[in-house]
Amino acid sequence: MNSDNGRRLSLHIFFFPFLAHGHITPMLHLARLFSSRGVKATVITTPLNASLIPHAGDVHIQTIDFPCPQKTVLPQGCENLHSVPSQDLIPAFLKATAMLREPLEQALSQCAPHCIVADMMFPWVTRSAAEFGIPVLVFNGSGFFTLCAVECMSLYRPYEDVSTDWDAFVIPSLPGEIKMTRTEVGHYVMRNEEPETMKFFEASEESNAESYGVLVNSFHELEHDYVEYCRKVLGKKAWHVGPVSLCRRHTDGKRERESEESNAKHECLKWLDTREPSSVVYVCFGSLTSFPKSQLREIAKGLEASGHQFIWAVATSTKSNNNRDEDEEEWLPDEGYEKRIEGKGLIIRGWAPQVQILEHKATGAFMTHCGWNSMLESVCAGVPMITWPNYADQFYNEKLVTSVLKIGVGVGAKNWSRLERERIEWEAIEKAVRRMMEGEEAEEMRKKAKELACKASQAMQEGGSSLSSLDSLIHHLISSSHH
Ligand code: UDP
């Protein structure tokens, strides 16, 4: 460590994650990373979300109450995006999170941290913190490619120059000749969301612009052209500090390791131990995306028809309940399905130990919805992907995997929609699995994915690109801190 180490110890940073698993986990990792560099790190969240963080290590957890959800249409105790009972209530939930402003401001005035790292889903934080003279770093939940692509889309609006939704256009100015169709572009990018949601995204953009800078959970070697484009062409102050999940390899994660050991007893990991290297397809669509039963049947049929081994984490309506769904036959193609796939496929009803599955040598491919955390976890494990985006930033992430990095193949999903799921037939699923698991093209993608995994690991070592970027940021914060 360098000479400002003594002062690092007095640097105190608040970390303020959005209220959803996919946001809390990387923010906690980020806090641990700062803490491992000598910074005092405090995660600020609501009691229910704090209880989802069992192993905080050196990171302090401070709770603030989510005031008066009764004043909203949300049910009692709805403090996390996962407990929002239906997609239609998501705008109400986004709006309700603004009620955290007052308790956050109280915590800021009491503790006076030097800086706050806030999720980009809290667009009001930059102004709140400014009242106390505290700089905000926005934690962008996605990568540089998406950040740049979305900015180019809003600057040049190329989707207005095509005559149908299905005509491809190239994203202007963005390196790599990236093609998209209007069907793949998020409604918020085309600015045709309902007014409340649109207001939210606009506020988020403004807050990003007013912030001290952006923290990106990515590494230079993964998307170098876009890191450079972001800084030099778009002129953003952005630091690459990831993959933050690799902080496990830095911090003294004793309690985390203990939990991993108990997780290691998960039957799917024992099952993987008995399989050949790179022979199993892992299928999981993150923590928020679920499919209708008719689509689950297509997935089941497609996986079986591919003839390849698989682990499938199924998000049915009973995802949080590990018991068998009474009407499960409705989402399996027929009654004998599970018997037939015995030894070949494993279905997990509930939460899968995803990182451990991906890191297992028997895992050869990951069918994913292209959530940024899932994608990075796959990259870190050197596992190529079968991509099936649905909404949010997922179509951009897919382009990065398939067109730029060339470590994945798509199932053919084309329709961005938060509410409706486009149907993908079992034949397309079978074809994508075979393409990813058989032949030279698949081998080539697997090799590239493994090379990227080595680079991810190097980026997070002493002197590696991400740790150096983090150190330079800490140095910046120390030199600009006035108290
Ligand atoms: N995840 C998991 N088990 C599951 C489903 C999800 O561990 O059964 C974790 C996954 O490892 C990742 C996160 O949940 O860290 C999902 O985040 P992502 O950004 O991929 O997608 P989101 O859930 O936000 O759509």
XYZ file of C-alpha atoms and ligand atoms in Angstrom:
508
model
C 0.000 0.000 0.000
C 1.201 3.521 -0.662
C 1.862 6.497 1.563
C -1.742 7.686 1.926
C -2.592 4.450 3.694
C -2.858 6.190 7.070
C -5.372 8.656 5.667
C -7.327 5.879 3.968
C -8.155 4.577 7.374
C -9.953 7.800 8.125
C -11.856 7.797 4.833
C -15.449 6.756 5.473
C -17.795 5.820 2.623
C -21.513 5.033 2.665
C -22.765 2.389 0.230
C -26.424 2.671 -0.618
C -27.738 -0.261 -2.708
C -31.069 -0.414 -4.498
C -33.552 -2.760 -2.805
C -33.096 -5.932 -4.886
C -30.770 -8.975 -4.665
C -29.054 -8.222 -7.982
C -28.108 -4.754 -6.624
C -27.364 -5.532 -2.962
C -24.858 -8.324 -3.646
C -22.490 -6.372 -5.946
C -22.744 -3.274 -3.704
C -21.760 -5.364 -0.683
C -18.830 -6.802 -2.645
C -17.819 -3.282 -3.597
C -17.974 -2.164 0.047
C -15.788 -5.112 1.035
C -13.335 -4.217 -1.671
C -12.998 -0.632 -0.388
C -12.727 -1.971 3.136
C -9.878 -4.289 2.048
C -8.031 -1.133 0.852
C -8.265 0.476 4.279
C -11.478 2.488 3.870
C -14.237 2.436 6.496
C -17.281 1.089 4.623
C -20.887 1.305 5.810
C -23.784 -0.213 3.880
C -27.034 1.660 4.439
C -30.217 -0.299 3.845
C -33.585 -1.215 5.334
C -33.883 -3.876 8.081
C -35.393 -6.503 5.812
C -32.710 -6.033 3.175
C -30.021 -5.998 5.866
C -31.200 -9.444 6.928
C -30.335 -10.668 3.410
C -26.677 -9.849 4.131
C -25.508 -12.598 6.456
C -21.734 -12.246 5.944
C -20.700 -8.627 5.850
C -17.107 -9.206 7.029
C -15.451 -5.871 7.910
C -18.283 -3.860 6.411
C -20.637 -2.077 8.830
C -24.350 -2.371 8.198
C -26.548 0.534 9.244
C -30.292 0.228 8.874
C -32.755 2.954 8.014
C -36.509 2.435 8.027
C -38.581 2.383 4.883
C -41.201 4.837 6.117
C -44.892 4.393 5.583
C -45.271 1.860 2.809
C -48.914 2.086 3.937
C -49.077 5.391 2.119
C -48.490 3.508 -1.115
C -50.380 0.750 -2.907
C -47.646 -1.698 -1.902
C -48.383 -4.486 0.570
C -47.028 -4.305 4.126
C -43.369 -5.351 4.396
C -42.690 -4.791 0.711
C -39.097 -3.553 1.021
C -37.493 -5.422 -1.835
C -38.211 -5.551 -5.552
C -38.669 -9.322 -5.189
C -41.599 -8.890 -2.856
C -43.484 -6.621 -5.272
C -46.490 -8.843 -6.048
C -46.891 -7.900 -9.706
C -44.954 -6.175 -12.473
C -47.612 -3.412 -12.693
C -46.624 -2.292 -9.196
C -42.957 -1.756 -10.072
C -43.421 1.958 -10.922
C -45.116 2.380 -7.520
C -42.185 0.635 -5.859
C -39.654 2.867 -7.653
C -41.605 5.897 -6.500
C -41.838 4.609 -2.927
C -38.055 4.212 -2.686
C -37.856 8.034 -2.707
C -39.256 7.827 0.859
C -35.792 6.723 1.901
C -34.582 10.257 1.289
C -35.340 11.621 4.733
C -33.820 8.750 6.756
C -30.769 8.752 4.477
C -30.305 12.480 4.991
C -30.517 11.935 8.748
C -27.797 9.298 8.550
C -25.663 11.617 6.398
C -25.972 14.461 8.867
C -25.174 12.189 11.827
C -22.181 10.344 10.351
C -20.863 12.842 7.765
C -19.138 10.261 5.538
C -16.582 11.540 3.009
C -18.467 10.097 0.086
C -21.528 8.043 -0.781
C -21.626 5.284 -3.399
C -25.263 5.134 -4.452
C -27.124 2.876 -6.830
C -28.178 4.650 -10.026
C -31.775 3.730 -9.197
C -31.825 6.453 -6.503
C -31.729 9.550 -8.694
C -32.401 11.946 -5.789
C -29.276 11.018 -3.830
C -26.878 13.360 -5.657
C -28.916 16.405 -4.626
C -29.472 15.120 -1.085
C -25.769 14.559 -0.562
C -24.908 17.929 -2.130
C -26.807 19.619 0.698
C -24.229 18.148 3.073
C -21.301 18.786 0.723
C -20.815 15.044 0.237
C -19.795 13.779 -3.221
C -21.737 10.908 -4.796
C -20.294 8.126 -6.880
C -23.019 6.416 -8.876
C -22.764 2.644 -8.987
C -23.830 1.619 -12.433
C -25.320 -1.868 -12.285
C -24.207 -2.646 -15.821
C -21.036 -2.552 -17.939
C -19.273 0.045 -20.125
C -20.677 -1.377 -23.347
C -24.260 -0.782 -22.202
C -23.441 2.596 -20.720
C -21.963 3.736 -24.054
C -24.614 2.081 -26.245
C -27.494 3.670 -24.325
C -25.805 7.075 -24.512
C -25.289 6.727 -28.299
C -28.898 5.670 -28.730
C -30.136 8.727 -26.919
C -27.714 11.061 -28.733
C -28.377 9.769 -32.278
C -31.799 8.023 -32.072
C -30.980 5.587 -34.906
C -34.234 3.697 -34.271
C -36.075 6.644 -35.852
C -34.317 6.083 -39.184
C -35.702 2.605 -39.910
C -39.124 2.000 -41.350
C -40.107 -1.139 -39.448
C -39.459 -2.554 -35.992
C -37.571 -5.437 -37.572
C -35.102 -3.475 -39.738
C -31.605 -3.546 -38.323
C -29.665 -0.336 -37.701
C -26.082 0.176 -36.595
C -25.592 2.099 -33.334
C -23.869 5.278 -34.619
C -20.426 6.227 -33.357
C -20.200 3.191 -31.046
C -17.134 1.016 -31.796
C -17.800 -2.441 -33.238
C -20.617 -1.895 -35.807
C -23.248 -3.076 -33.342
C -26.566 -3.907 -34.997
C -29.929 -3.773 -33.289
C -33.596 -3.684 -34.164
C -36.234 -1.450 -32.612
C -37.824 -4.520 -30.976
C -34.669 -4.959 -28.894
C -34.454 -1.395 -27.643
C -35.803 -0.701 -24.179
C -38.838 1.557 -23.934
C -36.948 3.884 -21.598
C -34.281 4.382 -24.269
C -36.915 5.223 -26.916
C -38.609 7.433 -24.333
C -42.000 5.813 -24.733
C -42.461 4.567 -21.176
C -45.430 5.805 -19.189
C -44.737 9.357 -17.881
C -43.971 8.405 -14.243
C -41.353 5.839 -15.222
C -39.907 8.170 -17.843
C -39.555 10.899 -15.217
C -37.669 8.440 -13.057
C -35.171 7.564 -15.798
C -34.654 11.207 -16.735
C -33.976 12.094 -13.119
C -31.518 9.216 -12.995
C -29.641 10.587 -16.027
C -29.479 14.064 -14.496
C -28.231 12.693 -11.219
C -25.517 10.702 -13.039
C -24.425 13.872 -14.782
C -24.237 15.832 -11.519
C -22.371 13.129 -9.629
C -18.641 12.951 -8.887
C -18.369 10.004 -11.282
C -19.501 6.509 -12.085
C -18.265 3.193 -10.697
C -18.564 0.301 -13.124
C -18.491 -3.345 -12.146
C -16.293 -4.395 -15.026
C -12.646 -4.663 -16.011
C -10.634 -2.939 -18.722
C -9.619 -6.101 -20.564
C -13.269 -7.180 -20.974
C -14.488 -4.101 -22.817
C -11.421 -1.913 -23.435
C -12.817 -0.142 -26.514
C -15.886 0.892 -24.561
C -13.940 1.950 -21.461
C -11.900 4.271 -23.666
C -14.954 5.472 -25.630
C -16.778 6.211 -22.401
C -13.939 8.334 -21.029
C -12.525 9.948 -24.152
C -15.540 10.393 -26.431
C -18.420 10.614 -23.987
C -16.217 12.429 -21.471
C -17.492 10.536 -18.443
C -15.563 10.184 -15.225
C -15.816 6.429 -14.821
C -13.780 3.910 -12.858
C -13.673 0.188 -13.626
C -13.494 -1.639 -10.314
C -14.671 -5.164 -11.085
C -15.531 -7.929 -11.199
C -16.395 -7.011 -7.626
C -17.519 -10.582 -6.858
C -13.819 -11.533 -6.944
C -13.393 -9.557 -3.715
C -14.009 -12.950 -2.092
C -10.465 -13.783 -3.119
C -9.100 -10.664 -1.363
C -11.009 -10.205 1.806
C -10.862 -12.456 4.784
C -14.100 -14.200 3.867
C -13.954 -16.780 6.640
C -17.671 -16.710 7.368
C -18.433 -16.652 3.671
C -16.242 -19.695 3.135
C -18.034 -21.497 5.939
C -21.315 -20.769 4.240
C -19.906 -21.934 0.919
C -18.886 -25.166 2.589
C -22.412 -25.742 3.805
C -23.662 -24.771 0.358
C -21.212 -27.290 -1.060
C -23.549 -29.930 0.279
C -26.158 -28.842 -2.243
C -27.110 -31.940 -4.149
C -26.486 -30.302 -7.520
C -22.792 -29.794 -6.669
C -22.414 -33.443 -5.670
C -24.127 -34.370 -8.917
C -21.717 -32.145 -10.865
C -18.774 -33.935 -9.182
C -19.802 -37.101 -11.023
C -19.914 -35.466 -14.479
C -17.262 -35.010 -17.172
C -15.579 -31.579 -17.527
C -17.560 -28.955 -19.485
C -20.424 -31.401 -20.107
C -23.338 -29.716 -18.290
C -25.492 -26.757 -19.340
C -26.589 -24.587 -16.409
C -29.914 -22.824 -16.997
C -31.070 -19.923 -14.830
C -32.740 -16.604 -15.585
C -31.721 -14.587 -12.551
C -33.698 -13.487 -9.567
C -36.491 -11.493 -11.230
C -37.391 -13.108 -14.544
C -40.035 -15.814 -14.623
C -41.686 -17.465 -17.583
C -45.225 -18.695 -18.114
C -45.760 -22.427 -17.788
C -46.117 -22.867 -21.552
C -42.582 -21.473 -21.993
C -41.196 -23.669 -19.206
C -42.556 -26.681 -21.103
C -40.688 -25.549 -24.223
C -37.466 -25.189 -22.216
C -37.909 -28.676 -20.734
C -38.498 -30.179 -24.179
C -35.615 -28.288 -25.773
C -33.144 -29.345 -23.090
C -34.201 -32.981 -23.338
C -34.055 -32.953 -27.140
C -30.514 -31.541 -27.117
C -29.295 -34.753 -25.495
C -26.944 -32.726 -23.266
C -26.811 -32.823 -19.487
C -28.277 -29.876 -17.641
C -29.030 -28.215 -14.310
C -32.091 -26.037 -14.539
C -32.983 -23.583 -11.765
C -36.685 -23.017 -12.290
C -38.384 -19.845 -11.234
C -41.990 -20.961 -10.947
C -44.497 -19.032 -8.893
C -43.253 -21.075 -5.914
C -39.597 -20.107 -6.362
C -39.151 -19.134 -2.735
C -40.776 -22.345 -1.630
C -38.622 -25.404 -2.084
C -41.571 -27.763 -1.899
C -42.896 -29.267 -5.057
C -45.534 -27.269 -6.773
C -48.816 -29.172 -6.652
C -49.533 -28.515 -10.286
C -45.950 -28.984 -11.430
C -46.967 -31.310 -14.243
C -48.472 -28.241 -15.810
C -45.030 -26.818 -16.439
C -43.313 -30.099 -17.268
C -44.102 -31.536 -20.714
C -45.570 -34.764 -19.261
C -45.739 -36.804 -16.062
C -42.794 -39.026 -16.904
C -40.430 -36.161 -17.739
C -38.349 -36.133 -14.575
C -38.026 -39.915 -14.499
C -36.918 -39.874 -18.129
C -34.216 -37.259 -17.586
C -32.892 -38.922 -14.409
C -29.085 -38.972 -14.524
C -29.124 -36.520 -17.388
C -30.805 -33.454 -15.992
C -31.396 -31.932 -12.592
C -34.139 -29.459 -11.764
C -33.634 -27.054 -8.854
C -36.834 -25.612 -7.461
C -35.719 -22.505 -5.661
C -32.443 -20.637 -5.240
C -29.449 -22.225 -6.972
C -25.853 -21.779 -5.714
C -25.088 -20.112 -9.034
C -21.494 -18.998 -8.536
C -20.476 -22.447 -7.339
C -22.272 -24.157 -10.204
C -20.566 -21.876 -12.728
C -17.167 -22.412 -11.106
C -17.559 -26.207 -11.181
C -15.393 -27.792 -13.845
C -18.310 -29.914 -15.116
C -20.249 -26.811 -16.178
C -19.764 -26.186 -19.891
C -22.311 -23.488 -20.753
C -24.761 -21.108 -19.098
C -28.198 -20.364 -20.517
C -28.827 -16.892 -19.097
C -31.163 -13.901 -19.283
C -28.000 -11.729 -19.527
C -28.361 -9.944 -16.204
C -25.034 -8.166 -15.695
C -24.167 -10.064 -12.495
C -24.885 -13.431 -14.090
C -22.848 -12.528 -17.150
C -19.846 -11.417 -15.126
C -20.069 -14.532 -12.954
C -19.988 -16.616 -16.117
C -17.000 -14.661 -17.465
C -15.144 -15.068 -14.154
C -15.765 -18.811 -14.295
C -14.720 -19.064 -17.961
C -18.111 -20.406 -19.044
C -19.570 -19.424 -22.457
C -23.225 -18.425 -22.658
C -26.494 -19.187 -24.407
C -28.195 -15.809 -24.313
C -31.895 -15.185 -23.758
C -32.475 -11.496 -22.964
C -35.884 -10.142 -21.942
C -35.725 -6.515 -20.771
C -33.673 -3.888 -18.842
C -30.070 -3.831 -20.149
C -30.159 -7.492 -21.182
C -30.227 -7.028 -24.986
C -27.115 -4.810 -24.810
C -25.377 -7.336 -22.605
C -26.255 -10.014 -25.144
C -24.608 -7.986 -27.940
C -21.454 -7.698 -25.876
C -21.346 -11.480 -25.354
C -22.272 -12.581 -28.872
C -21.022 -9.788 -31.186
C -18.041 -8.305 -29.324
C -16.577 -10.989 -27.066
C -17.867 -13.895 -29.160
C -18.339 -16.162 -26.176
C -21.993 -16.937 -26.659
C -24.883 -17.760 -28.973
C -28.424 -16.435 -28.783
C -31.639 -18.464 -28.581
C -33.223 -15.855 -30.845
C -35.034 -13.609 -28.359
C -35.866 -10.325 -30.093
C -38.575 -8.560 -28.100
C -37.729 -6.200 -25.268
C -40.593 -6.326 -22.791
C -40.855 -5.970 -19.048
C -44.294 -7.506 -18.891
C -44.725 -9.938 -21.748
C -42.507 -12.880 -22.510
C -41.904 -13.652 -26.170
C -42.261 -17.362 -26.851
C -39.162 -19.286 -27.884
C -39.934 -22.731 -29.328
C -38.182 -25.857 -28.063
C -36.487 -26.420 -31.429
C -34.661 -23.082 -31.125
C -33.584 -23.945 -27.580
C -32.305 -27.372 -28.676
C -30.404 -25.785 -31.564
C -28.739 -23.155 -29.371
C -27.694 -25.773 -26.800
C -26.175 -27.994 -29.490
C -24.368 -25.045 -31.054
C -22.846 -24.135 -27.698
C -21.956 -27.700 -26.669
C -20.797 -29.338 -29.921
C -18.149 -28.713 -32.560
C -15.259 -26.365 -33.212
C -17.136 -23.071 -32.871
C -18.155 -24.103 -29.344
C -14.587 -25.071 -28.462
C -13.328 -21.727 -29.711
C -15.893 -19.838 -27.584
C -15.019 -21.925 -24.522
C -11.336 -21.167 -25.031
C -12.016 -17.421 -25.293
C -14.197 -17.525 -22.187
C -11.397 -19.224 -20.225
C -8.896 -16.590 -21.381
C -11.247 -13.854 -20.173
C -11.585 -15.604 -16.804
C -7.782 -15.387 -16.380
C -7.852 -11.706 -17.302
C -10.692 -11.046 -14.837
C -8.657 -12.628 -12.099
C -5.528 -10.638 -13.029
C -7.511 -7.390 -13.085
C -8.334 -7.899 -9.420
C -4.797 -8.736 -8.294
C -2.291 -6.232 -6.838
C -1.228 -4.024 -9.737
C -4.091 -5.361 -11.902
C -6.206 -2.926 -13.903
C -9.246 -2.847 -11.598
C -7.413 -2.684 -8.283
C -5.196 0.079 -9.682
C -8.290 1.965 -10.827
C -9.812 1.554 -7.363
C -6.611 2.785 -5.703
C -6.471 5.818 -7.960
C -10.089 6.606 -7.087
C -9.363 6.323 -3.358
C -6.397 8.621 -3.868
C -8.657 11.149 -5.660
C -11.175 11.002 -2.825
C -8.527 11.517 -0.205
C -7.005 14.493 -1.990
C -10.384 16.123 -2.549
C -11.809 15.414 0.919
C -12.033 18.558 2.977
C -12.685 17.084 6.390
N -28.801 -15.975 -8.364
C -28.469 -17.110 -7.651
N -29.328 -18.178 -7.692
C -30.486 -18.176 -8.399
C -30.811 -17.012 -9.141
C -29.952 -15.937 -9.097
O -27.424 -17.146 -6.990
O -31.222 -19.176 -8.385
C -27.909 -14.789 -8.270
C -26.886 -14.731 -9.402
O -25.708 -15.421 -9.040
C -26.653 -13.237 -9.577
C -27.984 -12.612 -9.140
O -28.679 -13.620 -8.410
O -25.626 -12.783 -8.711
C -28.837 -12.180 -10.315
O -28.373 -10.960 -10.796
P -28.454 -10.586 -12.333
O -27.870 -9.215 -12.481
O -27.829 -11.627 -13.168
O -29.982 -10.624 -12.688
P -31.320 -10.050 -11.988
O -31.742 -11.054 -11.005
O -30.966 -8.724 -11.374
O -32.250 -9.945 -13.163
